Amino acid sequence: MKIIEKWNDKLESQNAADFYNAYLETEKEVYTRILAEKMEALKGTVAELSKNFGMEDWVFAGFMDGINTSLKEPADIENLEEDTLLDLTIDFEKLYYNMINVKAEWLYTLKEWDNILSVDKRAQIKKQHTIDHTAVRDKVGRNDPCPCGSGKKYKKCCGQ
C-alpha cells in the first residue's frame, strides 16, 4: 500500500473527524515551525522529513497533499515511498493565498507570518483573493453603450 493511500483510508474511516481534528493541530505546529524558521526548502527523504516534523510517514504524505499546490514545483504525492528523496521549495505568497482560499484562518493568522510577508503584502494577497473570487456579470444593460462600438445605446443598436 502506498503511503498516500494509508492517509486517504484514514480520512474515509469511521473516526475520521476525530483524527482530522487532531491532525489540524499537528498541521498548525508544522506550519508554525516552517514559518518561524523560514524553511523555504524542505529537503530529504519522506522518512527523514516526517521524523523531523514528528509525524508518521503517511501523516506527512497528508501534509504534502495539502501543501503541494503551494510549492514552486509540485511533488508526485501519489508515488511517495519512505525512501523517496524530496527537494521542495515553498512559494510563501502562494501558500498564504491558498490558506485564505481554504478558509484556514488558524493558519493564515499565525503571528509567524510577520517574519515572512509584510502586513501590506498579506493585505494585497487577501485583496487579490477577493477579486479572484468575486462574480462578475458580463451581461450588457439596455442603456449601456453597445459593445459593437457604434456609440449607440445597446437598446437602440444590437439589442433590438
Coordinates of C-alpha atoms in Angstrom, one line a residue:
M1 CA 0.0 0.0 0.0
K2 CA 1.3 3.4 -1.0
I3 CA 1.8 6.0 1.8
I4 CA -0.8 8.4 0.5
E5 CA -3.4 5.6 0.3
K6 CA -3.0 5.0 4.0
W7 CA -3.7 8.7 4.6
N8 CA -6.8 8.5 2.3
D9 CA -8.0 5.4 4.1
K10 CA -7.7 7.1 7.5
L11 CA -9.8 10.1 6.2
E12 CA -12.5 7.7 5.0
S13 CA -12.6 5.7 8.2
Q14 CA -15.4 5.9 10.8
N15 CA -13.5 8.0 13.3
A16 CA -12.1 10.3 10.6
A17 CA -13.5 13.5 12.2
D18 CA -11.6 12.9 15.5
F19 CA -8.4 12.0 13.6
Y20 CA -8.7 15.1 11.3
N21 CA -9.3 17.5 14.2
A22 CA -6.1 16.1 15.9
Y23 CA -4.3 16.4 12.6
L24 CA -5.2 20.1 12.2
E25 CA -3.3 20.9 15.5
T26 CA -0.3 19.0 14.2
E27 CA -0.5 20.8 10.9
K28 CA -0.6 24.2 12.7
E29 CA 2.5 23.2 14.7
V30 CA 4.3 22.3 11.5
Y31 CA 3.4 25.5 9.7
T32 CA 4.4 27.5 12.8
R33 CA 7.8 25.9 12.7
I34 CA 8.2 26.3 8.9
L35 CA 7.3 30.0 9.1
A36 CA 9.3 30.7 12.3
E37 CA 12.5 29.1 10.8
K38 CA 11.7 30.5 7.3
M39 CA 12.1 27.0 5.8
E40 CA 11.6 27.8 2.2
A41 CA 13.1 24.5 1.2
L42 CA 12.3 21.0 2.5
K43 CA 15.0 18.5 1.5
G44 CA 15.4 14.9 2.5
T45 CA 13.6 11.6 2.2
V46 CA 10.0 11.2 3.2
A47 CA 11.2 9.2 6.3
E48 CA 13.6 11.9 7.3
L49 CA 11.2 14.8 6.8
S50 CA 8.3 13.0 8.6
K51 CA 10.6 12.2 11.6
N52 CA 11.9 15.8 11.6
F53 CA 8.3 17.1 11.9
G54 CA 7.3 14.4 14.4
M55 CA 4.8 12.7 12.1
E56 CA 4.3 9.2 10.8
D57 CA 5.2 8.9 7.1
W58 CA 1.6 8.6 6.0
V59 CA 0.6 11.7 8.0
F60 CA 3.4 13.5 6.3
A61 CA 2.0 12.4 3.0
G62 CA -1.3 14.0 4.0
F63 CA 0.6 17.2 4.9
M64 CA 2.3 17.0 1.5
D65 CA -1.2 16.7 -0.1
G66 CA -2.2 20.0 1.5
I67 CA 1.0 22.0 0.7
N68 CA 1.6 20.6 -2.7
T69 CA -0.3 23.4 -4.6
S70 CA 1.9 25.9 -2.7
L71 CA 5.2 24.5 -3.9
K72 CA 7.1 26.1 -6.8
E73 CA 7.3 22.6 -8.3
P74 CA 4.5 20.2 -7.1
A75 CA 5.6 16.8 -5.9
D76 CA 4.3 13.4 -7.1
I77 CA 2.5 12.6 -3.9
E78 CA 0.8 9.5 -5.4
N79 CA 4.1 7.7 -5.6
L80 CA 5.7 8.7 -2.3
E81 CA 7.7 6.0 -0.6
E82 CA 9.7 6.2 2.7
D83 CA 12.9 6.5 0.7
T84 CA 11.6 9.0 -1.9
L85 CA 14.0 11.9 -2.0
L86 CA 12.2 15.3 -1.8
D87 CA 13.6 18.7 -2.8
L88 CA 10.7 21.0 -2.2
T89 CA 10.6 24.8 -2.5
I90 CA 7.7 26.6 -0.8
D91 CA 6.2 29.7 -2.5
F92 CA 5.1 31.6 0.6
E93 CA 2.8 34.0 -1.3
K94 CA 1.0 31.1 -2.9
L95 CA 0.9 29.3 0.4
Y96 CA -0.8 32.3 2.1
Y97 CA -3.2 32.7 -0.8
N98 CA -4.1 29.0 -0.6
M99 CA -4.6 29.2 3.1
I100 CA -7.1 32.1 2.6
N101 CA -8.8 30.1 -0.2
V102 CA -9.5 27.1 2.0
K103 CA -10.5 29.4 4.9
A104 CA -7.8 28.1 7.2
E105 CA -7.9 31.1 9.5
W106 CA -5.9 29.2 12.2
L107 CA -3.0 29.1 9.7
Y108 CA -3.1 32.4 7.8
T109 CA -3.4 34.4 11.1
L110 CA -0.3 32.8 12.6
K111 CA 2.0 35.6 14.1
E112 CA 5.0 33.9 12.4
W113 CA 3.8 35.3 9.0
D114 CA 5.1 38.7 10.2
N115 CA 8.7 37.4 9.5
I116 CA 7.7 36.1 6.1
L117 CA 5.3 38.6 4.4
S118 CA 4.7 42.2 5.4
V119 CA 1.3 43.3 6.5
D120 CA 0.9 45.2 3.2
K121 CA 1.8 42.2 1.2
R122 CA -0.7 40.0 3.1
A123 CA -3.4 42.6 2.6
Q124 CA -2.6 42.7 -1.1
I125 CA -2.9 38.9 -1.3
K126 CA -6.2 39.0 0.5
K127 CA -7.4 41.7 -1.9
Q128 CA -6.3 39.6 -4.9
H129 CA -8.1 36.6 -3.4
T130 CA -11.3 38.6 -3.1
I131 CA -11.0 39.9 -6.7
D132 CA -10.4 36.4 -8.0
H133 CA -13.4 35.0 -6.2
T134 CA -15.9 37.8 -7.0
A135 CA -18.6 37.0 -9.5
V136 CA -18.6 39.4 -12.5
R137 CA -21.6 39.9 -14.6
D138 CA -20.9 40.1 -18.3
K139 CA -24.4 41.0 -19.4
V140 CA -24.8 44.3 -21.2
G141 CA -27.5 46.5 -19.8
R142 CA -30.2 48.1 -22.1
N143 CA -28.8 51.6 -21.5
D144 CA -25.1 50.7 -21.7
P145 CA -23.1 51.6 -24.8
C146 CA -23.4 48.9 -27.4
P147 CA -20.3 46.5 -27.4
C148 CA -20.2 46.6 -31.2
G149 CA -18.6 50.1 -30.9
S150 CA -21.4 52.1 -32.8
G151 CA -21.7 54.6 -30.0
K152 CA -25.4 54.0 -29.6
K153 CA -27.1 52.5 -26.6
Y154 CA -27.5 48.8 -26.7
K155 CA -31.3 49.0 -26.8
K156 CA -31.1 51.2 -30.0
C157 CA -28.5 49.1 -31.7
C158 CA -27.8 45.3 -31.3
G159 CA -30.3 44.9 -28.6
Q160 CA -33.3 45.5 -30.9

